[in-house]
Coordinates of C-alpha atoms in Angstrom, one line a residue:
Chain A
X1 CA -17.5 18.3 -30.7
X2 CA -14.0 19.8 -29.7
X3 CA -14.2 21.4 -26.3
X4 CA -11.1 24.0 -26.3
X5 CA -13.6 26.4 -23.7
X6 CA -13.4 24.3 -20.5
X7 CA -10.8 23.3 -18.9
X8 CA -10.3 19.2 -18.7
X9 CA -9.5 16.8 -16.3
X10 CA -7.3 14.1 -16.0
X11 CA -8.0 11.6 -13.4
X12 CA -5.4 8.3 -12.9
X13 CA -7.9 5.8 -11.5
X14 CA -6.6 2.3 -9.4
X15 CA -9.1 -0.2 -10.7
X16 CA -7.4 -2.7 -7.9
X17 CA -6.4 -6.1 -8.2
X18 CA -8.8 -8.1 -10.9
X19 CA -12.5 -8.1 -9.2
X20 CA -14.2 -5.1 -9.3
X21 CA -15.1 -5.7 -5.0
X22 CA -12.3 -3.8 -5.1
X23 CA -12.7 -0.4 -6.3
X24 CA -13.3 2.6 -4.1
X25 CA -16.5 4.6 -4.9
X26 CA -14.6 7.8 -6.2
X27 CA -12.8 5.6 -8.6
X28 CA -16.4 4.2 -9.6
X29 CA -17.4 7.4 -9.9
X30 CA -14.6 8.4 -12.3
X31 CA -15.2 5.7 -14.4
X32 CA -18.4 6.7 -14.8
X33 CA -17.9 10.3 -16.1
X34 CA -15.0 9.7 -18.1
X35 CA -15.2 10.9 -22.1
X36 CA -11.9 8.7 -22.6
X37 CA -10.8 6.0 -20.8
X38 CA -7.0 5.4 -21.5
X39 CA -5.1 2.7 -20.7
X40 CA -2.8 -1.2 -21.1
X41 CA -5.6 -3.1 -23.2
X42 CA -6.1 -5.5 -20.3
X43 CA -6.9 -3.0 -17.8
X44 CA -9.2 -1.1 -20.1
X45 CA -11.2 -3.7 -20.7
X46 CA -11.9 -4.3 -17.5
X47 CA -13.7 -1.1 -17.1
X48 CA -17.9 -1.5 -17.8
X49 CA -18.3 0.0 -20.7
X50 CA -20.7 3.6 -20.6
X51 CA -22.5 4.6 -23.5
X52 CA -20.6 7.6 -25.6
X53 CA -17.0 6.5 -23.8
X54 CA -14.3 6.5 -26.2
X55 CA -11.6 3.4 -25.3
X56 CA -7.8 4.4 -26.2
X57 CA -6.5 0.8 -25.4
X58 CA -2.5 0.5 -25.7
X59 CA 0.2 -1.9 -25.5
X60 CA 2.7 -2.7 -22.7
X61 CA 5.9 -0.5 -22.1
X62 CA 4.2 2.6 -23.9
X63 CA 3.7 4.2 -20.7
X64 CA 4.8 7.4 -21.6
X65 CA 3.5 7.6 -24.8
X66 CA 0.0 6.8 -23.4
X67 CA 0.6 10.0 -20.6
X68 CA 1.0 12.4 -23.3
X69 CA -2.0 11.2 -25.1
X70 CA -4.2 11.6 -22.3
X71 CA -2.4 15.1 -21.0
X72 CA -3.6 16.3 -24.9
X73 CA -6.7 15.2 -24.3
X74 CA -7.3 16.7 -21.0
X75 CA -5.8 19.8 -22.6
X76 CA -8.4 20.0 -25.3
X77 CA -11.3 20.2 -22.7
X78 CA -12.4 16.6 -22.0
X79 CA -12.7 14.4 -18.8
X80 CA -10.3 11.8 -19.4
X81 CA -9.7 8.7 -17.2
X82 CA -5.9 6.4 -17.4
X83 CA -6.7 3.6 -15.8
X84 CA -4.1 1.2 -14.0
X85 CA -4.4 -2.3 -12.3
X86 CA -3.9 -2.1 -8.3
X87 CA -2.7 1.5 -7.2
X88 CA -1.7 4.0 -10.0
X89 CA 1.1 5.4 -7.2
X90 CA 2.8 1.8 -7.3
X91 CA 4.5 0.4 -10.0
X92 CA 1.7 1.3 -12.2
X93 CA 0.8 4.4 -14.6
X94 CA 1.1 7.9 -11.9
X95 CA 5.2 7.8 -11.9
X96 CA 4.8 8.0 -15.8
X97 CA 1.5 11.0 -16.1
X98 CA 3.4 13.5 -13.3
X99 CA 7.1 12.7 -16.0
X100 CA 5.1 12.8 -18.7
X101 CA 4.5 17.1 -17.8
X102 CA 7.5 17.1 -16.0
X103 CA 9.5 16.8 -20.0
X104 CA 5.9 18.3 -21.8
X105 CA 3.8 21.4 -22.3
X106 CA 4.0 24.0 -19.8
X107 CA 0.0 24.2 -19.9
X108 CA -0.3 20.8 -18.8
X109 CA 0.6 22.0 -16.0
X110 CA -2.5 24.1 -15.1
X111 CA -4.7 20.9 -15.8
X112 CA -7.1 19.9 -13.3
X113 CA -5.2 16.4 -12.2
X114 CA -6.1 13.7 -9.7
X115 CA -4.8 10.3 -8.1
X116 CA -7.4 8.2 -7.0
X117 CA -5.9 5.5 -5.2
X118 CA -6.4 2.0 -5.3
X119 CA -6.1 -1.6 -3.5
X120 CA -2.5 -2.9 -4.7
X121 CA -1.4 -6.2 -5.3
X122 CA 0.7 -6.7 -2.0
X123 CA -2.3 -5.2 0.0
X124 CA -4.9 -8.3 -1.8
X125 CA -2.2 -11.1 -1.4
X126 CA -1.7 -10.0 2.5
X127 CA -5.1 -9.7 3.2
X128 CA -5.5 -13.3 1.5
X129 CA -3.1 -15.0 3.9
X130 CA -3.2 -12.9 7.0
X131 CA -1.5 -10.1 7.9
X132 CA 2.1 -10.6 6.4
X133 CA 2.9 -7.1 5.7
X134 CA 2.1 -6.6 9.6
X135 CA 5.0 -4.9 10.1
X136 CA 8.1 -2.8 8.4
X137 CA 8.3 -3.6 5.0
X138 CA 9.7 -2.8 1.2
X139 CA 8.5 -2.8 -1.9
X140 CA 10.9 -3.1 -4.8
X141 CA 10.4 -3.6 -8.5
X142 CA 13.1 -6.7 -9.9
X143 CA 12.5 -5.3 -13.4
X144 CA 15.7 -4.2 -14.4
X145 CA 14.3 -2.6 -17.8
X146 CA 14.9 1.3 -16.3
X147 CA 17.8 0.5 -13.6
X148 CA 20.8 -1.2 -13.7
X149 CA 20.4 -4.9 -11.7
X150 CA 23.4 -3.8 -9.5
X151 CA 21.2 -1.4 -8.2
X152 CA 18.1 -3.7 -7.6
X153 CA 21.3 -6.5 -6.0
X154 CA 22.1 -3.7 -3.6
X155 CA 18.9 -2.9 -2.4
X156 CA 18.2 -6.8 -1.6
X157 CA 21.3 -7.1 0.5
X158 CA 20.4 -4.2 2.4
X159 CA 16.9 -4.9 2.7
X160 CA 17.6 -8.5 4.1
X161 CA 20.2 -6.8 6.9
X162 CA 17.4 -4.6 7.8
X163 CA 15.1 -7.1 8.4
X164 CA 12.0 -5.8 6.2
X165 CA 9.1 -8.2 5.0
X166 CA 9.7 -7.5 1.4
X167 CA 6.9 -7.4 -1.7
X168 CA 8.8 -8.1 -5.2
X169 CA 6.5 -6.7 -8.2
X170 CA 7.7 -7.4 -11.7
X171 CA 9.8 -10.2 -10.6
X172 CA 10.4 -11.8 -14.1
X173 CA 9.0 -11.6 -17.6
X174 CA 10.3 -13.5 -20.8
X175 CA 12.8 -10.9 -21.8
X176 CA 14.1 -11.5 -18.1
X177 CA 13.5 -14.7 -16.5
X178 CA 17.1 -15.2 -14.9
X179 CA 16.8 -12.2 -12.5
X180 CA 14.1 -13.8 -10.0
X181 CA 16.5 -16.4 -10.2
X182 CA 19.4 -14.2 -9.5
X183 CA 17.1 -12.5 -7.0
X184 CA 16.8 -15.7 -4.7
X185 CA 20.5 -16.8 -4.7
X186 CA 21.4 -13.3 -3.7
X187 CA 18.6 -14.1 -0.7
X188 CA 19.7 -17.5 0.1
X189 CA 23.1 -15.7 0.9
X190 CA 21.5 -13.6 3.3
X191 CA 18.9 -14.4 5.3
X192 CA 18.3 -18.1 6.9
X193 CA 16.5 -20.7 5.0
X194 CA 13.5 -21.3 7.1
X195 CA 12.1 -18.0 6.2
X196 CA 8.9 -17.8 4.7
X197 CA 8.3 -17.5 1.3
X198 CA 4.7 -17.1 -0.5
X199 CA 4.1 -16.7 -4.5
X200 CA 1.1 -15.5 -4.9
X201 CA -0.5 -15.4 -7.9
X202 CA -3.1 -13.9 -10.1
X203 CA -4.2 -12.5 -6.6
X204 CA -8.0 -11.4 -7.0
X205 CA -8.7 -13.3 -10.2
X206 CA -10.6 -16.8 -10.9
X207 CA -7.3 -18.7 -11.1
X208 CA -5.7 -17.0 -8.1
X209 CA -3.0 -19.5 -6.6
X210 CA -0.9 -19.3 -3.2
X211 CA 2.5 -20.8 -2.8
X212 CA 3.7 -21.4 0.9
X213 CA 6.9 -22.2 0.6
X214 CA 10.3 -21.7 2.4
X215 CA 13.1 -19.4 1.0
X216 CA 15.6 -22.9 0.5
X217 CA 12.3 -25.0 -0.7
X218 CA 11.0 -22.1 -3.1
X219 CA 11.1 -22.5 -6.9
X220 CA 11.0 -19.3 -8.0
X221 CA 10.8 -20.8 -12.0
X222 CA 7.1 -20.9 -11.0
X223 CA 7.1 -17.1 -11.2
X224 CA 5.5 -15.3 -13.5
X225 CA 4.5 -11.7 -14.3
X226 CA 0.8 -12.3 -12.4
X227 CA 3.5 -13.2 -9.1
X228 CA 3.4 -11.0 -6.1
X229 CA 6.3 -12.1 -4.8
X230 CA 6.3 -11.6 -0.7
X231 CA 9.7 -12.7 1.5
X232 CA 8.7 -12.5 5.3
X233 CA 11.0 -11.2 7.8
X234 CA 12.3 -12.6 11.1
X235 CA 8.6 -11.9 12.7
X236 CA 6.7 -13.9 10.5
X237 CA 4.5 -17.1 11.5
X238 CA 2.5 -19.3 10.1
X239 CA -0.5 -20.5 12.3
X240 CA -1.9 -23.8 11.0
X241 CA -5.4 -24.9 10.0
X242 CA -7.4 -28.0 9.3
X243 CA -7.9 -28.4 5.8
X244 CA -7.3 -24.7 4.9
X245 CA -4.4 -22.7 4.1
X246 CA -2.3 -21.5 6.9
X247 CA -2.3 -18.2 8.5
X248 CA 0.7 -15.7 7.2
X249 CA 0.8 -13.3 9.6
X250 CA 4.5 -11.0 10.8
X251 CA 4.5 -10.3 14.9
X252 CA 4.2 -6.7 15.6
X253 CA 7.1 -7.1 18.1
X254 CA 10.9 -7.4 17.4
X255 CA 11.8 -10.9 17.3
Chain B
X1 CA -31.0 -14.5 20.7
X2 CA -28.0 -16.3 20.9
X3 CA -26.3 -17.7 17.8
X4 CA -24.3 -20.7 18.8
X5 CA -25.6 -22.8 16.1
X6 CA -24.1 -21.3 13.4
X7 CA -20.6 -20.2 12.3
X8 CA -19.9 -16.8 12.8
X9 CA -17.7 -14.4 10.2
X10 CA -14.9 -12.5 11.2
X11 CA -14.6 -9.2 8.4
X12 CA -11.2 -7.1 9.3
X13 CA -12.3 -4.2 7.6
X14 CA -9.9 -1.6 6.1
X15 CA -12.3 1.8 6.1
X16 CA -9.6 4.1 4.2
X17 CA -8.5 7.9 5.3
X18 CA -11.1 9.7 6.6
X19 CA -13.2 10.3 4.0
X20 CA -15.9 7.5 2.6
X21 CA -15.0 7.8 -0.8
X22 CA -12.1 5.7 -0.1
X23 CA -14.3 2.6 0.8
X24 CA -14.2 -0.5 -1.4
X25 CA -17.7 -1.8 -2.3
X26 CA -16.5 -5.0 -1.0
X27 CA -15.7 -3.3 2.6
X28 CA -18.7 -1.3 2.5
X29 CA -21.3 -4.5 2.2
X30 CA -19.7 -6.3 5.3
X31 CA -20.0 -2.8 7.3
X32 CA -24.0 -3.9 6.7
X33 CA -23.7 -7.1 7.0
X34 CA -22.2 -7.1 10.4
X35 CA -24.2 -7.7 13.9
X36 CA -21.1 -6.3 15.8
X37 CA -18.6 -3.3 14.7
X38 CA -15.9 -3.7 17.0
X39 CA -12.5 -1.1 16.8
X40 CA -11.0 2.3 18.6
X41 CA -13.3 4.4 19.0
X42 CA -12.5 7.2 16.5
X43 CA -12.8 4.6 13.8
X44 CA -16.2 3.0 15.0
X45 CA -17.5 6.6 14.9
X46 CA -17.2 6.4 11.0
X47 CA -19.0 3.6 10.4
X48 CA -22.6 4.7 8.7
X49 CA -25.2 3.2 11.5
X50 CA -27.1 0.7 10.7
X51 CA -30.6 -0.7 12.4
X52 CA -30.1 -3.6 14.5
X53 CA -25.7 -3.1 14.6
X54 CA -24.1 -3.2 17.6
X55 CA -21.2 -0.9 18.2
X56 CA -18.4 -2.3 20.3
X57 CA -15.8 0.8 20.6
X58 CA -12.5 0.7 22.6
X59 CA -9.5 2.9 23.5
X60 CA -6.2 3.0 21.6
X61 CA -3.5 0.4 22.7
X62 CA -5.7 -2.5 23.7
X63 CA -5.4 -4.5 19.7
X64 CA -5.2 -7.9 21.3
X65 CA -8.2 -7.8 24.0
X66 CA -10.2 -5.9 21.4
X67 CA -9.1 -8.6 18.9
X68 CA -10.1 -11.9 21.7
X69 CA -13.4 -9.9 21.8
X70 CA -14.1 -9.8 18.0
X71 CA -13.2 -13.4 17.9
X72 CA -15.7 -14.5 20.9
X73 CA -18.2 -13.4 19.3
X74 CA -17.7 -14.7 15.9
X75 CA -17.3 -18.0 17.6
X76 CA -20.6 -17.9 19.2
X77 CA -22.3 -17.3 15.3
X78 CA -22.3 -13.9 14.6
X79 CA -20.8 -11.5 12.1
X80 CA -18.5 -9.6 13.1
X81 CA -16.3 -6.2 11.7
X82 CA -13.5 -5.8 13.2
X83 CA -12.6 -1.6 11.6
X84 CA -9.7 -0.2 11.0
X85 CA -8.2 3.0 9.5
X86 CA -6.5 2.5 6.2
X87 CA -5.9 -0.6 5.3
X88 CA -6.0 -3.3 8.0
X89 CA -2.9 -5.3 7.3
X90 CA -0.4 -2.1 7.4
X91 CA -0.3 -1.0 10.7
X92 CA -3.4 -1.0 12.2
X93 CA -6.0 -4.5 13.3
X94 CA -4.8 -7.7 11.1
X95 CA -1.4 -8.5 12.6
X96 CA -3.2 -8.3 16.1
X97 CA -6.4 -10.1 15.3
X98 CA -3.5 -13.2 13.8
X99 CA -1.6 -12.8 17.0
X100 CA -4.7 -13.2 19.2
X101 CA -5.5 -16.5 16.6
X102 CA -1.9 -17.9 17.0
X103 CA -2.1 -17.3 20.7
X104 CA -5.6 -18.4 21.8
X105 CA -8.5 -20.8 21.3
X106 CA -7.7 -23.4 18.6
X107 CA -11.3 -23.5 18.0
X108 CA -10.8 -19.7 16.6
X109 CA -8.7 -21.3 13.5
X110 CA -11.8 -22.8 12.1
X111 CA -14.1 -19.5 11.6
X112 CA -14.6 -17.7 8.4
X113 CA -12.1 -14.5 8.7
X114 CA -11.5 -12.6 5.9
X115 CA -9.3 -9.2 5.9
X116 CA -10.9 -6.6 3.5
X117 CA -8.0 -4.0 2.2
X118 CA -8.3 -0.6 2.6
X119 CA -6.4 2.6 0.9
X120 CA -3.6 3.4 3.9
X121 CA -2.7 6.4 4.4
X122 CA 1.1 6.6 2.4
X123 CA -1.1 5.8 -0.4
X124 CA -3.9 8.6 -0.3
X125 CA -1.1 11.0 0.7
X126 CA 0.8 10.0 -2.0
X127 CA -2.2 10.6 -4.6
X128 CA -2.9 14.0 -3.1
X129 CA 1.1 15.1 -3.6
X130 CA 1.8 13.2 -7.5
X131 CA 3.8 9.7 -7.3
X132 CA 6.0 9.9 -4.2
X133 CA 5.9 6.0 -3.9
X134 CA 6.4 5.9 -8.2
X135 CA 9.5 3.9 -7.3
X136 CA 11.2 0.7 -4.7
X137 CA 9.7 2.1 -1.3
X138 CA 10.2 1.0 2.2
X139 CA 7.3 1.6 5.3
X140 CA 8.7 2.1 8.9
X141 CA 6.7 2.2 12.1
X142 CA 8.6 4.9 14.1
X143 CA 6.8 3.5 17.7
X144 CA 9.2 1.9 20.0
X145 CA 5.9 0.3 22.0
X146 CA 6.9 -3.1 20.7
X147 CA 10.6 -3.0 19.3
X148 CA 13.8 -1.3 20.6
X149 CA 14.9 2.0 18.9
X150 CA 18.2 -0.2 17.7
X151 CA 16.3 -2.0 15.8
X152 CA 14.4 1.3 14.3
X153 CA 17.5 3.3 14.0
X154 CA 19.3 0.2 12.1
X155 CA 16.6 0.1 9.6
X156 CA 16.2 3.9 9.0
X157 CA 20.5 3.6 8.3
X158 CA 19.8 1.0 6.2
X159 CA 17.1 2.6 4.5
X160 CA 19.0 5.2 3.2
X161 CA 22.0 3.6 2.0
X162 CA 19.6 1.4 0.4
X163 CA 17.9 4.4 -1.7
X164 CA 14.4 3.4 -0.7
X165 CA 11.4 6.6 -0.7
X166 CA 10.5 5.9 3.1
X167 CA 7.1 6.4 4.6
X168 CA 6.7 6.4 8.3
X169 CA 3.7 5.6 10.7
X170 CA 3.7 6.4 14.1
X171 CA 5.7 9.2 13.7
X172 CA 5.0 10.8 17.4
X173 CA 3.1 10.9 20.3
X174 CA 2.7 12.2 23.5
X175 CA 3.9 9.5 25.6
X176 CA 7.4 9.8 23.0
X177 CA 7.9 13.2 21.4
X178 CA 11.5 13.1 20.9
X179 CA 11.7 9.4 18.8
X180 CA 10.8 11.9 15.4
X181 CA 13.6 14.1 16.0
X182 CA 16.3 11.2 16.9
X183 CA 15.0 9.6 13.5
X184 CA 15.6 13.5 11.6
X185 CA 19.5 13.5 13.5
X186 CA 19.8 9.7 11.9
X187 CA 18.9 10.9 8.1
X188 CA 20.7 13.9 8.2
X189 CA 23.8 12.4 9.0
X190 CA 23.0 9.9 6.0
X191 CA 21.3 11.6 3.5
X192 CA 22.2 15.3 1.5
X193 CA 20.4 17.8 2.8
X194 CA 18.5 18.7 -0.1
X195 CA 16.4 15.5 -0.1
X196 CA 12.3 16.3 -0.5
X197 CA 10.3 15.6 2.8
X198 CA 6.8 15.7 2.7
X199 CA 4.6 16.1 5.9
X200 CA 1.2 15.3 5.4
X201 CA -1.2 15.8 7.8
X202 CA -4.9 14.7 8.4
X203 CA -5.2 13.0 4.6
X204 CA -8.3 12.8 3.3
X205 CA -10.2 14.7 6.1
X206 CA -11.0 18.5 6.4
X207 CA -8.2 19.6 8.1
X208 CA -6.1 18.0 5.0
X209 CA -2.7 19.7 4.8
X210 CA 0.9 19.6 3.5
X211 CA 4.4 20.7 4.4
X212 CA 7.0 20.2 1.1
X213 CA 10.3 20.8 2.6
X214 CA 13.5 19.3 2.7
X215 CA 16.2 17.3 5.1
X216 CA 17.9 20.0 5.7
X217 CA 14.9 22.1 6.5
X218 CA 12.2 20.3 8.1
X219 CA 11.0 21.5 11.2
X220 CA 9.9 17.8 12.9
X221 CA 8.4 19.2 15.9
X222 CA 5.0 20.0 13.7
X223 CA 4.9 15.8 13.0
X224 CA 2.2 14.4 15.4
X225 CA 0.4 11.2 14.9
X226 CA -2.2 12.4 12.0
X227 CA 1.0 13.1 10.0
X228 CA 2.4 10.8 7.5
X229 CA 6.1 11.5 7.1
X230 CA 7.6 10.9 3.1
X231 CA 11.4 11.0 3.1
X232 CA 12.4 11.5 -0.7
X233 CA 14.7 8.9 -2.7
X234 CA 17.3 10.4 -5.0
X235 CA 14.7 10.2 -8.0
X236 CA 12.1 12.3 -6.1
X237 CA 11.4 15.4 -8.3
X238 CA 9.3 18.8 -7.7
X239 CA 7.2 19.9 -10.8
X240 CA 6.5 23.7 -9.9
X241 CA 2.8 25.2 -9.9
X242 CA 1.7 28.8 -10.7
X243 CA -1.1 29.2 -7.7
X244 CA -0.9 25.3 -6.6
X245 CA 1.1 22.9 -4.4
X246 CA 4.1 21.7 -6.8
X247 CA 3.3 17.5 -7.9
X248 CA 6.0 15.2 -6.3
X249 CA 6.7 12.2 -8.1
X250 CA 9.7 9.6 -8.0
X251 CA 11.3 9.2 -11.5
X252 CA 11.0 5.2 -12.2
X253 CA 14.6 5.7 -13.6
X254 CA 17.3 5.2 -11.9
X255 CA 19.2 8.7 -10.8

């Protein structure tokens, strides 16, 4: 049944970090109603499937491809859902729908379009350990597959002078692995030694892992593309426990 | 009846931007779960009552004694909420509750405390405008309560150098109405003029609304501390609207 009367919609849905404990009801509810649901394969399939849901699952680095196919199908009249792991607004699948009609058909434009926000992976991992993001921080993306590195190298440098907490996402793949490593000498140049480093992995998942380590102790060869990467700043503590994992939290005061 | 015989739970429960429809499912069962709701006022005044709940509401500005409360009385057995708007761990209850951990009883180390994310506010703002935050991003608490202006005005310098989109909290109050405009003289002597600045105001509640503007032209005496200030990166992009708000997003390419 085409559906060229009514006008579609297109909503770009955070599913969260891995569990669905995550999800906010209006994302639930978007799920739900969804004709299509669009998407990385591994993220789709980590919707519940409704009856008379049509899957469009794709590969990795096709992000722009997949926007258009959704826009088209919004365009023709049907509710359709992209889906993206943690928040669609970071690192994740908005940046490439709102490009996607920047470069594409006028019309899409006029589509009825909506963000619906979700729990990222920074926000999972500090919750996990404390409150590490308790204070200024960056975000900053290591993959160097859309900007040059010297970019990314410049950005550290000046994000260790200002004393952020930083969250790394995308801080290696196999067509990449040096730059993590690159990424920590350029640190260990900068900021002292004894900061606190945590690698937190698979965050939210079954085989979710933390690292507590300190910026000269840390291996980042242990990092993968499930690591959240987190660098504390001056104002971070760690407050110990019996037999538990310590407390990551960053003072709410300067140092 | 007291509860002294069994361990208590401390929840630190991120509730989202106004509006429920932000609330994780995880977030919204220990809002039930809980004997005690403890938090400011305007944010224990969201929580859905429940039979039997106690609500423990307090003024702005008190984060630690409301903090040593939450944890008394999860170490005497009960459950306790500790609510927050947004999400906990950015800006708002974690970093205190930690604080009040690091600072007081050991005995407090040993109870079950979990921190339950929550959508903040950069995020739902961000969803309402397109993908401001699409690229590296940095979060800055303009309040000088706890840390010199320096050290604020060294971090907004480096900020911009740096390229990061910036998103401020605590952008104004009564008690320090001209820190907002110091912070506007600072990025316009660092940034051009034509960078996009977004002022959004009361996300996700009725009163929801939205200044686009630029550097150059941004009045910052309407920014008071419902507003979430966006300060464009060089990637940030208008897509124009016939009849509609234009989209905002940050191109994940380097400019």
């Amino acid at each position: 049944m085409t559906q060229t009367n009514r006008r579609g919609r297109l909503s770009i849905v955070g599913l969260g970090p891995g569990d669905a404990r995550f999800l906010t009801s209006e994302a639930q509810q978007a799920l739900c109603a969804a004709r299509y649901i669009v998407g990385y394969a591994p993220y789709v399939a980590r919707v519940p499937e409704t009856p008379g849901q049509t899957r469009l699952a794709s590969d990795n680095r096709v992000e722009i491809a997949r926007a258009q196919e959704a826009l088209r199908l919004a365009a023709s009249g049907y509710e359709v859902a992209v889906v993206s792991g943690g928040d669609p607004g970071i690192f994740a699948m908005a940046a490439a729908v709102f490009e996607a009609i920047d470069n594409g058909d006028p019309a899409w434009r006029d589509l009825d379009i909506e963000v619906l926000p979700g729990i990222s992976a920074m926000q999972a991992a500090a919750a996990r350990l404390g409150a590490p993001l308790g204070h200024d921080f960056c975000v900053i993306s290591l993959s160097d597959n859309l900007k040059p590195w010297e970019t990314i190298a410049n950005r550290l440098e000046l994000a260790a002078r200002a004393d952020f907490v930083m969250a790394f996402y995308n801080p290696a793949s196999r067509a990449r692995p040096q730059r993590i490593h690159d990424a920590f000498a350029l640190l260990r140049r900068e900021l002292p030694q004894d900061r606190i480093v945590v690698f937190a992995k698979s965050v939210g998942r079954a085989e979710e892992q933390f690292i507590i380590t300190t910026l000269g102790e840390a291996d980042p060869s242990v990092v993968d593309m499930s690591t959240l990467v987190l660098i504390g700043a001056s104002g971070a503590k760690l407050v110990p426990r019996d037999g538990a994992r310590p407390f990551v939290y960053t003072s709410r005061k300067a140092p």
